[in-house]
C-alpha atoms as a printed R data frame, in Angstrom:
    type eleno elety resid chain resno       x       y        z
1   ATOM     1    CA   UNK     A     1 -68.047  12.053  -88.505
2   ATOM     2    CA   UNK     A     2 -65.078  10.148  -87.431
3   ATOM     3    CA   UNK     A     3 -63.774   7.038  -89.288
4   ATOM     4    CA   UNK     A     4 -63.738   4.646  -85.986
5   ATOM     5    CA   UNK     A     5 -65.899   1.511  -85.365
6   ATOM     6    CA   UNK     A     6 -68.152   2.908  -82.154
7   ATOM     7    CA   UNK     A     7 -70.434   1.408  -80.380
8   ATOM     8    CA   UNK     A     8 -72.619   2.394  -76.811
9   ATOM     9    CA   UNK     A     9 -70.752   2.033  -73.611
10  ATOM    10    CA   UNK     A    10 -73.561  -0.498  -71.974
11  ATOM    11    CA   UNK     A    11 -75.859  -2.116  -74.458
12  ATOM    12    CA   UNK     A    12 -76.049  -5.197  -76.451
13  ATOM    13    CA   UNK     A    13 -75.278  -5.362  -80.296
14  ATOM    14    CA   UNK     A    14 -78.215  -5.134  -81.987
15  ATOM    15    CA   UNK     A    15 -77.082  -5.804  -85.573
16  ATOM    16    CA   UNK     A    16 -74.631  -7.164  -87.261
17  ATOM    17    CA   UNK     A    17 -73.469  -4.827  -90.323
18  ATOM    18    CA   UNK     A    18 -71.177  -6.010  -93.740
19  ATOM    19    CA   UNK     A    19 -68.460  -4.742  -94.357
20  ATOM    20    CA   UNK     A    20 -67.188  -4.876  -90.660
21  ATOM    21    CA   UNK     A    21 -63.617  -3.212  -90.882
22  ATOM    22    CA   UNK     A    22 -65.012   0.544  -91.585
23  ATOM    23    CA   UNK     A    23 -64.250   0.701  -94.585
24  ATOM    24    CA   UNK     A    24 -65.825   0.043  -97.992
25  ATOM    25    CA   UNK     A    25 -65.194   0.330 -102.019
26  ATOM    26    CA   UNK     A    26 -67.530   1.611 -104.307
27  ATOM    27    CA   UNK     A    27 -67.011   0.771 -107.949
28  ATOM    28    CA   UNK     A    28 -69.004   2.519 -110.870
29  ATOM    29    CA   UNK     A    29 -71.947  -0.053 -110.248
30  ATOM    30    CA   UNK     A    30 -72.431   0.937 -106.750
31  ATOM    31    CA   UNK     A    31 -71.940  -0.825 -103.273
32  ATOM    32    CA   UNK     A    32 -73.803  -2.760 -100.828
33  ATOM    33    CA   UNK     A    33 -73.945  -2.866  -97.041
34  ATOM    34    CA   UNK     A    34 -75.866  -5.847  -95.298
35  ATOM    35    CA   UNK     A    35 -77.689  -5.074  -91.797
36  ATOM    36    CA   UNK     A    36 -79.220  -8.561  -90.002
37  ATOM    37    CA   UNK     A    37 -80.843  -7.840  -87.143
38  ATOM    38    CA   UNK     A    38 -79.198 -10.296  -83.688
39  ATOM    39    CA   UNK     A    39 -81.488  -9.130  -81.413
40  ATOM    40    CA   UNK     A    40 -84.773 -10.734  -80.063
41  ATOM    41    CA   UNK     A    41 -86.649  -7.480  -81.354
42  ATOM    42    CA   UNK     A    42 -87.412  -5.131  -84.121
43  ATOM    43    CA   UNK     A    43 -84.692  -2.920  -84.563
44  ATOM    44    CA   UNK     A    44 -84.925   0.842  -86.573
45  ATOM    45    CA   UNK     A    45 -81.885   1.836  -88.375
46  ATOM    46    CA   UNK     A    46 -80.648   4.674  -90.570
47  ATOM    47    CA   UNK     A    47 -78.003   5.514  -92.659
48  ATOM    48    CA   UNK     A    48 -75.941   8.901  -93.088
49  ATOM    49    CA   UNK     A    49 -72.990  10.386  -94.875
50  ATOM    50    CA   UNK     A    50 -70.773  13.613  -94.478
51  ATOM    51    CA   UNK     A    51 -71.175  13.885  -98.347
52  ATOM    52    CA   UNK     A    52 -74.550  14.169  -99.532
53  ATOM    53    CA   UNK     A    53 -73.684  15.729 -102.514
54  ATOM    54    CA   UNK     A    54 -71.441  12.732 -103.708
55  ATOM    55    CA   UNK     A    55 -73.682   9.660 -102.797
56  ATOM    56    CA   UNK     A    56 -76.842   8.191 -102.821
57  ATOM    57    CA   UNK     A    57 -78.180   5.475  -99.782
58  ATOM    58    CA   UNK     A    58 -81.239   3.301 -100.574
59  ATOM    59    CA   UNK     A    59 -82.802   2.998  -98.604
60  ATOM    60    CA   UNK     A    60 -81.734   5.847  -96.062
61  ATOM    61    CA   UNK     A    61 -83.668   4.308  -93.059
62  ATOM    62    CA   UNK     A    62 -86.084   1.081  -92.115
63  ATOM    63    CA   UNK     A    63 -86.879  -1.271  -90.211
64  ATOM    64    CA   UNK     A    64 -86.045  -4.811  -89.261
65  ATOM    65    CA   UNK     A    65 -88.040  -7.688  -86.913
66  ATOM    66    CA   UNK     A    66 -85.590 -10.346  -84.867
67  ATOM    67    CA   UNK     A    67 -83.636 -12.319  -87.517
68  ATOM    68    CA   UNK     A    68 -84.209 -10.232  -90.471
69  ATOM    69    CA   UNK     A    69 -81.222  -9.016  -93.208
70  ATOM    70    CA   UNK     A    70 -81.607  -5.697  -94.622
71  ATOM    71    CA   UNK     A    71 -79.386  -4.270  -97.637
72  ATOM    72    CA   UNK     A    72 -78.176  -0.710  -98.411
73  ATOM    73    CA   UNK     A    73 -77.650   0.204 -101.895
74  ATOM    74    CA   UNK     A    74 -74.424   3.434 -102.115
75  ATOM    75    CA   UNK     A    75 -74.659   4.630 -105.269
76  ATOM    76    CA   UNK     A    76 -72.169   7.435 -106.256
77  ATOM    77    CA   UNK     A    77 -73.218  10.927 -107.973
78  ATOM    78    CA   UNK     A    78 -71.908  12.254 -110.728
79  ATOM    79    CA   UNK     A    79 -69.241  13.994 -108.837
80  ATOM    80    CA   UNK     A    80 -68.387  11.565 -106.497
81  ATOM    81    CA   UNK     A    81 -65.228  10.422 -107.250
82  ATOM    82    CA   UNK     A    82 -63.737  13.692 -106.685
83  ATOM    83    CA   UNK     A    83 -64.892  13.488 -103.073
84  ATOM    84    CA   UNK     A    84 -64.020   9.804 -102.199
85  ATOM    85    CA   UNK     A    85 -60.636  11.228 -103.833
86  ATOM    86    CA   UNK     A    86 -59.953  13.019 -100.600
87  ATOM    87    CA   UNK     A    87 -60.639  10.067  -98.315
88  ATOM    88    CA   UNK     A    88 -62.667  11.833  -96.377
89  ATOM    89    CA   UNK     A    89 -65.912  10.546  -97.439
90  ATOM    90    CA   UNK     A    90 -68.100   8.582  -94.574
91  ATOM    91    CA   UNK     A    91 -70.951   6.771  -94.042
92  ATOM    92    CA   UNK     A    92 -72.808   6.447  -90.404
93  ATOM    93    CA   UNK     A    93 -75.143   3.427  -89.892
94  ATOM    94    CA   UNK     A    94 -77.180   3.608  -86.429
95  ATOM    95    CA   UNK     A    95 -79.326   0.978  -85.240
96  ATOM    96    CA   UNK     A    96 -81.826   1.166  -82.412
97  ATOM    97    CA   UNK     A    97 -84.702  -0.609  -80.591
98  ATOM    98    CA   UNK     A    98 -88.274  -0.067  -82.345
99  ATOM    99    CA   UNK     A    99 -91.878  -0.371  -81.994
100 ATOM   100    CA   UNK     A   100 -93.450  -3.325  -83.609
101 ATOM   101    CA   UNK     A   101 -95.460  -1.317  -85.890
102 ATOM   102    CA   UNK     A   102 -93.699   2.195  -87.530
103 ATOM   103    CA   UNK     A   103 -90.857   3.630  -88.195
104 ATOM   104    CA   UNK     A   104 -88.350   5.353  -85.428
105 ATOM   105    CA   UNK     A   105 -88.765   9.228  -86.899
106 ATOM   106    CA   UNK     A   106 -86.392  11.930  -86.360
107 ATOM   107    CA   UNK     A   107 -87.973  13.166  -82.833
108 ATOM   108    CA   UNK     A   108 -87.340   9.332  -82.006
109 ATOM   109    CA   UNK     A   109 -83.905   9.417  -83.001
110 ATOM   110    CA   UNK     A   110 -83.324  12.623  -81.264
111 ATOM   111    CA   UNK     A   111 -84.384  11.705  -77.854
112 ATOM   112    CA   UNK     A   112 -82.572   8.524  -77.594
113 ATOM   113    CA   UNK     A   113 -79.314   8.370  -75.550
114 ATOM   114    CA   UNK     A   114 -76.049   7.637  -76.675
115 ATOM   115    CA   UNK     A   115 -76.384   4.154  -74.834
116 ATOM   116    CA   UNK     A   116 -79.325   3.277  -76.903
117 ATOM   117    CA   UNK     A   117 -77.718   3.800  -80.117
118 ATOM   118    CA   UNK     A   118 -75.460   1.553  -82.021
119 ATOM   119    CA   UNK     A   119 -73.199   3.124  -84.292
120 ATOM   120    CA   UNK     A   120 -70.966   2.195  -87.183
121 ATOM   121    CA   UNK     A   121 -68.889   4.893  -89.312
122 ATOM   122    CA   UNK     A   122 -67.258   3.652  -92.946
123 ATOM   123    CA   UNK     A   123 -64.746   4.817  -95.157
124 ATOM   124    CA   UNK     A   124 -66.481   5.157  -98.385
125 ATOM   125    CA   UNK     A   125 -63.011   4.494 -101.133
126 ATOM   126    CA   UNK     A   126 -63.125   5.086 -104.755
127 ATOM   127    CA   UNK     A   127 -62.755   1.539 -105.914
128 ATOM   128    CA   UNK     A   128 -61.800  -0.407 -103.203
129 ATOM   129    CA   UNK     A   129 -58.468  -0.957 -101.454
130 ATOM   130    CA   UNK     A   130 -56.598  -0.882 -104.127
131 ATOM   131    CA   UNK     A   131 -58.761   2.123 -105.480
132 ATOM   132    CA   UNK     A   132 -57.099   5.904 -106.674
133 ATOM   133    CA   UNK     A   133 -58.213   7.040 -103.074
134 ATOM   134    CA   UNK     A   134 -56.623   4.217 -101.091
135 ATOM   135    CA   UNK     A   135 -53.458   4.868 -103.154
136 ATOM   136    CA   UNK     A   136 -53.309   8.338 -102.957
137 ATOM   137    CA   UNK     A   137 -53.640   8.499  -99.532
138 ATOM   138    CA   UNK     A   138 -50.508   5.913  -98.861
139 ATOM   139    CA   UNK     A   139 -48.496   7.583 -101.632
140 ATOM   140    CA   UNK     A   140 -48.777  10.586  -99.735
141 ATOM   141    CA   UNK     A   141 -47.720   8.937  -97.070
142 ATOM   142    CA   UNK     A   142 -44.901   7.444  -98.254
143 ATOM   143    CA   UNK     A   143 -44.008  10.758  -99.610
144 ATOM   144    CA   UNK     A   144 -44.089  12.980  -96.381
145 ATOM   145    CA   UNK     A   145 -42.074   9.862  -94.869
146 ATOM   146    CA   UNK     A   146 -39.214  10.438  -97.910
147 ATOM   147    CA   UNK     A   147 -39.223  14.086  -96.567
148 ATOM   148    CA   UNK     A   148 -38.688  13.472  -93.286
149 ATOM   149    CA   UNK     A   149 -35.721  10.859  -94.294
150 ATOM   150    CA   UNK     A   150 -34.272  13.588  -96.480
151 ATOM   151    CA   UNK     A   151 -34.173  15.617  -93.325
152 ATOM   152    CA   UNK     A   152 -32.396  13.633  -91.059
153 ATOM   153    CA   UNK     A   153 -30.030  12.701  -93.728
154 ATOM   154    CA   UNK     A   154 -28.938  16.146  -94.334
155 ATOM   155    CA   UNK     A   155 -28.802  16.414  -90.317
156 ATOM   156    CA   UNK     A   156 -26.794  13.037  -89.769
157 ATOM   157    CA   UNK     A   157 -24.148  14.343  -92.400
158 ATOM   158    CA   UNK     A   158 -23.378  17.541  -90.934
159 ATOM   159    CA   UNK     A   159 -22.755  15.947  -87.325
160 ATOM   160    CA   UNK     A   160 -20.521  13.346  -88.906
161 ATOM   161    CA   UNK     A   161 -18.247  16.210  -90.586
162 ATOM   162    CA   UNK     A   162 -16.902  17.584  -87.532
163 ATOM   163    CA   UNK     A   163 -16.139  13.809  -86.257
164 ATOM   164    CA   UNK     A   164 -14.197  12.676  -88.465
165 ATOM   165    CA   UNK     A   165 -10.974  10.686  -87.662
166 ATOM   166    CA   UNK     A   166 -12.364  10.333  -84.502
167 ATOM   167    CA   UNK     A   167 -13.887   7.198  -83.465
168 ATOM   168    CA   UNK     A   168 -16.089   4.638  -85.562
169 ATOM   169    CA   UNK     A   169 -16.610   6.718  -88.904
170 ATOM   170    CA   UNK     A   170 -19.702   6.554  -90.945
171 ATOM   171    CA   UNK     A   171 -19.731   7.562  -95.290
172 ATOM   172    CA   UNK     A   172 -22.660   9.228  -96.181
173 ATOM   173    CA   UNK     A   173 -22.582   6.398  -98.794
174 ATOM   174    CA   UNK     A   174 -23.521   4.485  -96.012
175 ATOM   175    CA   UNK     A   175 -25.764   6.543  -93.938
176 ATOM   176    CA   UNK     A   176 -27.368   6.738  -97.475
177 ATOM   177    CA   UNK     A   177 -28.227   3.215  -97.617
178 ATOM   178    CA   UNK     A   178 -29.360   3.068  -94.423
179 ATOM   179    CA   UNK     A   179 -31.808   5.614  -94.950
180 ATOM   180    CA   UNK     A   180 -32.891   4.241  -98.090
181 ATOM   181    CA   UNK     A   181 -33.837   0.710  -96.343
182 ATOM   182    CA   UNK     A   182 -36.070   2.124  -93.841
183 ATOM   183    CA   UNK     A   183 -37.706   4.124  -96.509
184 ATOM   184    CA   UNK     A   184 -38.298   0.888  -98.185
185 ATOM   185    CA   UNK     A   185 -39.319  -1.351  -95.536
186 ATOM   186    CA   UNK     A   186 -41.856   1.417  -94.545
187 ATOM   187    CA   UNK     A   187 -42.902   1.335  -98.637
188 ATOM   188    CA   UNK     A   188 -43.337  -2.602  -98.060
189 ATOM   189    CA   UNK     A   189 -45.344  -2.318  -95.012
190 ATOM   190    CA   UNK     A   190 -47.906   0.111  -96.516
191 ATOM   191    CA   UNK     A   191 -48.523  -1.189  -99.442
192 ATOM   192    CA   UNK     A   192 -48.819  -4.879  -97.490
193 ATOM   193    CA   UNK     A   193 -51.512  -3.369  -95.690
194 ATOM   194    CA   UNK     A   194 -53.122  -1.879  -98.631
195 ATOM   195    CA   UNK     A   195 -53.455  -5.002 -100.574
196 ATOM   196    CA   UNK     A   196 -53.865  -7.204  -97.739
197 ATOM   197    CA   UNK     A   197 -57.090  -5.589  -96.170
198 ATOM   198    CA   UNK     A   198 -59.845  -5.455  -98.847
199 ATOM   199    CA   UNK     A   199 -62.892  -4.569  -97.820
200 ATOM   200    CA   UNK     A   200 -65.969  -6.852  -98.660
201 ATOM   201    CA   UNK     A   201 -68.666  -5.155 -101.000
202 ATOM   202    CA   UNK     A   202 -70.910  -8.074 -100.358
């Protein structure tokens, strides 16, 4: 799936679902997403991920009347951390309207329309924000961004060659430094958003 926040076009939230910024850590112990029902009526939901393999949702589908709180238990397999290691690990949570008695089954699922269906996808991290994941994925990043400053460097100083002793005259000991700030105000603004955007767990 994607890793946006989507819900139906038309209809009316249904639940309300913990963590709430897509994303979500999972530690050795395991993790925990909350569903409470908002709605006036019983709502079915179900849970999904791209990576069976890797995790493990109890439960994987239920059923909640008006006001209830229901709690999903992600557990990580034994080779999970090699897949959240990518950052490409997700989880899909769907809510819908249900019967009062039963459980919404697959056939029900299938014939609902895209309207009917509320939808939340979640990055599933290693260990939270500041997880091996998290960091990987902004140290490469930060690295592709070095590249691309390397680049233009080399670029900068073979147009300034040619102009020399004409006009307002630039060292590459200074094109250098100016290089090196934006590659460390970009550094500052990653790693602000790392640490300042931790997912709850609870």
């Amino acid at each position: 799936f994607g890793s946006s926040l989507a819900f139906g076009c038309t209809m009316a939230v249904l639940v309300d679902i913990k963590p709430s910024d897509g994303r979500i850590g999972l530690p050795e112990g395991g993790a925990e997403i909350t569903i409470r029902n908002v709605s006036d009526d019983s709502v079915g939901f179900r849970a999904r991920t791209n990576a069976p393999d890797s995790l493990m949702i109890m439960p994987a589908e239920g059923k909640l009347h008006r006001g209830g709180v229901g709690r999903l238990k992600i557990v990580g397999e034994r080779d999970a951390r090699a897949s959240l290691a990518s950052g490409n690990v997700r989880l899909l949570i769907q809510a819908s309207a249900a019967p009062l008695f039963g459980l919404l089954s697959r056939s029900d699922w299938d014939s609902k329309q895209p309207q009917d269906v509320q939808s939340m996808r979640i990055q599933v991290l290693a260990s939270g924000p500041c997880g091996d994941a998290e960091l990987r994925v902004r140290y490469n990043e930060l690295l592709a961004y070095g590249t691309q400053v390397q680049e233009e460097l080399g670029a900068l100083q073979k147009k300034l060659n040619p102009a020399r002793g004409k006009g307002t005259q630039y060292s590459a000991t200074q094109v250098t430094f100016m290089m090196v700030m934006g590659l460390l105000l970009s550094y500052l603004s990653i790693f602000e958003r790392v640490w300042g955007r931790a997912p709850s767990t609870a």
